[in-house]
mmCIF file of C-alpha atoms in Angstrom:
data_model
loop_
_atom_site.group_PDB
_atom_site.id
_atom_site.type_symbol
_atom_site.label_atom_id
_atom_site.label_comp_id
_atom_site.label_asym_id
_atom_site.label_seq_id
_atom_site.Cartn_x
_atom_site.Cartn_y
_atom_site.Cartn_z
ATOM 1 C CA UNK A 216 -2.030 15.590 17.356
ATOM 2 C CA UNK A 217 -1.741 15.820 13.567
ATOM 3 C CA UNK A 218 0.725 18.698 13.663
ATOM 4 C CA UNK A 219 3.111 16.555 15.724
ATOM 5 C CA UNK A 220 3.137 13.457 13.520
ATOM 6 C CA UNK A 221 6.423 14.389 11.915
ATOM 7 C CA UNK A 222 8.065 14.499 15.332
ATOM 8 C CA UNK A 223 7.781 10.731 15.552
ATOM 9 C CA UNK A 224 10.774 8.711 14.379
ATOM 10 C CA UNK A 225 10.447 7.060 10.982
ATOM 11 C CA UNK A 226 8.894 3.591 10.990
ATOM 12 C CA UNK A 227 8.016 3.910 14.675
ATOM 13 C CA UNK A 228 4.331 2.984 14.368
ATOM 14 C CA UNK A 229 3.122 -0.607 14.034
ATOM 15 C CA UNK A 230 -0.487 0.250 13.198
ATOM 16 C CA UNK A 231 -1.776 3.542 11.816
ATOM 17 C CA UNK A 232 -5.563 3.943 11.927
ATOM 18 C CA UNK A 233 -7.650 6.622 10.266
ATOM 19 C CA UNK A 234 -11.424 6.520 10.491
ATOM 20 C CA UNK A 235 -13.692 8.988 8.749
ATOM 21 C CA UNK A 236 -11.526 12.083 8.604
ATOM 22 C CA UNK A 237 -9.530 12.005 5.367
ATOM 23 C CA UNK A 238 -12.617 12.791 3.296
ATOM 24 C CA UNK A 239 -12.857 16.145 5.106
ATOM 25 C CA UNK A 240 -9.620 17.299 3.480
ATOM 26 C CA UNK A 241 -8.561 18.568 0.090
ATOM 27 C CA UNK A 242 -6.795 16.014 -2.100
ATOM 28 C CA UNK A 243 -3.372 17.631 -1.567
ATOM 29 C CA UNK A 244 -3.857 17.291 2.200
ATOM 30 C CA UNK A 245 -4.844 13.648 1.753
ATOM 31 C CA UNK A 246 -1.670 13.061 -0.280
ATOM 32 C CA UNK A 247 0.381 14.679 2.471
ATOM 33 C CA UNK A 248 -1.105 12.391 5.124
ATOM 34 C CA UNK A 249 -0.549 9.305 2.998
ATOM 35 C CA UNK A 250 3.139 10.257 2.721
ATOM 36 C CA UNK A 251 3.326 10.750 6.480
ATOM 37 C CA UNK A 252 1.564 7.426 7.053
ATOM 38 C CA UNK A 253 4.083 5.661 4.832
ATOM 39 C CA UNK A 254 7.018 7.369 6.524
ATOM 40 C CA UNK A 255 5.863 6.621 10.090
ATOM 41 C CA UNK A 256 4.343 3.162 9.697
ATOM 42 C CA UNK A 257 6.433 0.014 9.693
ATOM 43 C CA UNK A 258 3.580 -2.496 9.474
ATOM 44 C CA UNK A 259 -0.131 -1.809 8.970
ATOM 45 C CA UNK A 260 -2.465 0.958 7.872
ATOM 46 C CA UNK A 261 -6.214 0.641 8.442
ATOM 47 C CA UNK A 262 -8.610 3.161 6.952
ATOM 48 C CA UNK A 263 -12.384 3.507 6.963
ATOM 49 C CA UNK A 264 -13.861 6.339 4.902
ATOM 50 C CA UNK A 265 -16.979 7.284 2.980
ATOM 51 C CA UNK A 266 -17.136 5.594 -0.441
ATOM 52 C CA UNK A 267 -18.048 8.972 -1.927
ATOM 53 C CA UNK A 268 -18.370 12.309 -0.203
ATOM 54 C CA UNK A 269 -18.890 15.880 -1.290
ATOM 55 C CA UNK A 270 -16.888 18.320 0.784
ATOM 56 C CA UNK A 271 -19.009 21.459 0.902
ATOM 57 C CA UNK A 272 -16.357 23.281 2.928
ATOM 58 C CA UNK A 273 -13.644 22.697 0.327
ATOM 59 C CA UNK A 274 -15.207 24.022 -2.904
ATOM 60 C CA UNK A 275 -17.589 21.056 -3.239
ATOM 61 C CA UNK A 276 -14.743 18.656 -3.922
ATOM 62 C CA UNK A 277 -15.917 15.072 -4.367
ATOM 63 C CA UNK A 278 -13.694 12.389 -2.875
ATOM 64 C CA UNK A 279 -14.232 8.787 -3.961
ATOM 65 C CA UNK A 280 -12.695 5.579 -2.696
ATOM 66 C CA UNK A 281 -10.508 5.418 -5.798
ATOM 67 C CA UNK A 282 -9.105 8.915 -5.129
ATOM 68 C CA UNK A 283 -7.050 7.888 -2.105
ATOM 69 C CA UNK A 284 -3.365 7.810 -3.122
ATOM 70 C CA UNK A 285 -2.478 4.285 -2.035
ATOM 71 C CA UNK A 286 1.145 3.445 -2.793
ATOM 72 C CA UNK A 287 1.399 0.625 -5.348
ATOM 73 C CA UNK A 288 3.979 -1.059 -3.090
ATOM 74 C CA UNK A 289 1.514 -1.447 -0.233
ATOM 75 C CA UNK A 290 0.081 -4.956 -0.004
ATOM 76 C CA UNK A 291 -3.681 -4.852 0.353
ATOM 77 C CA UNK A 292 -4.857 -7.345 2.967
ATOM 78 C CA UNK A 293 -8.507 -6.538 2.393
ATOM 79 C CA UNK A 294 -10.838 -3.943 0.937
ATOM 80 C CA UNK A 295 -14.522 -4.246 1.688
ATOM 81 C CA UNK A 296 -17.748 -2.460 2.342
ATOM 82 C CA UNK A 297 -18.210 -1.707 6.004
ATOM 83 C CA UNK A 298 -20.642 -4.187 7.569
ATOM 84 C CA UNK A 299 -22.149 -1.612 9.921
ATOM 85 C CA UNK A 300 -22.437 1.412 7.610
ATOM 86 C CA UNK A 301 -22.639 0.423 3.942
ATOM 87 C CA UNK A 302 -21.779 3.944 2.767
ATOM 88 C CA UNK A 303 -18.257 3.373 4.113
ATOM 89 C CA UNK A 304 -15.411 1.208 2.867
ATOM 90 C CA UNK A 305 -12.626 -0.202 4.974
ATOM 91 C CA UNK A 306 -9.168 -1.259 3.867
ATOM 92 C CA UNK A 307 -6.148 -2.764 5.545
ATOM 93 C CA UNK A 308 -2.651 -2.553 4.078
ATOM 94 C CA UNK A 309 0.682 -4.106 4.949
ATOM 95 C CA UNK A 310 3.393 -1.486 4.484
ATOM 96 C CA UNK A 311 6.309 -3.660 5.595
#
């Protein structure tokens, strides 16, 4: 449950996965979740999102792959176009 994420101890998650949900949020919400991901995750973060999406429920905000607030200290293991759905990208980061 998203509203219970902060109840987890810091660095208690080995792998945090988010698939096709961040693009549904406003950018400030995305930033919040990236901070939570960094706080909770001791090893890896995998994400798969639309390369570009227009959020019609959030004032037509456009979210692009480059808009995700990846911490410069995260080591990118890979970033690639999704092989199954080419409108998606997938990235894996090492946060340790």
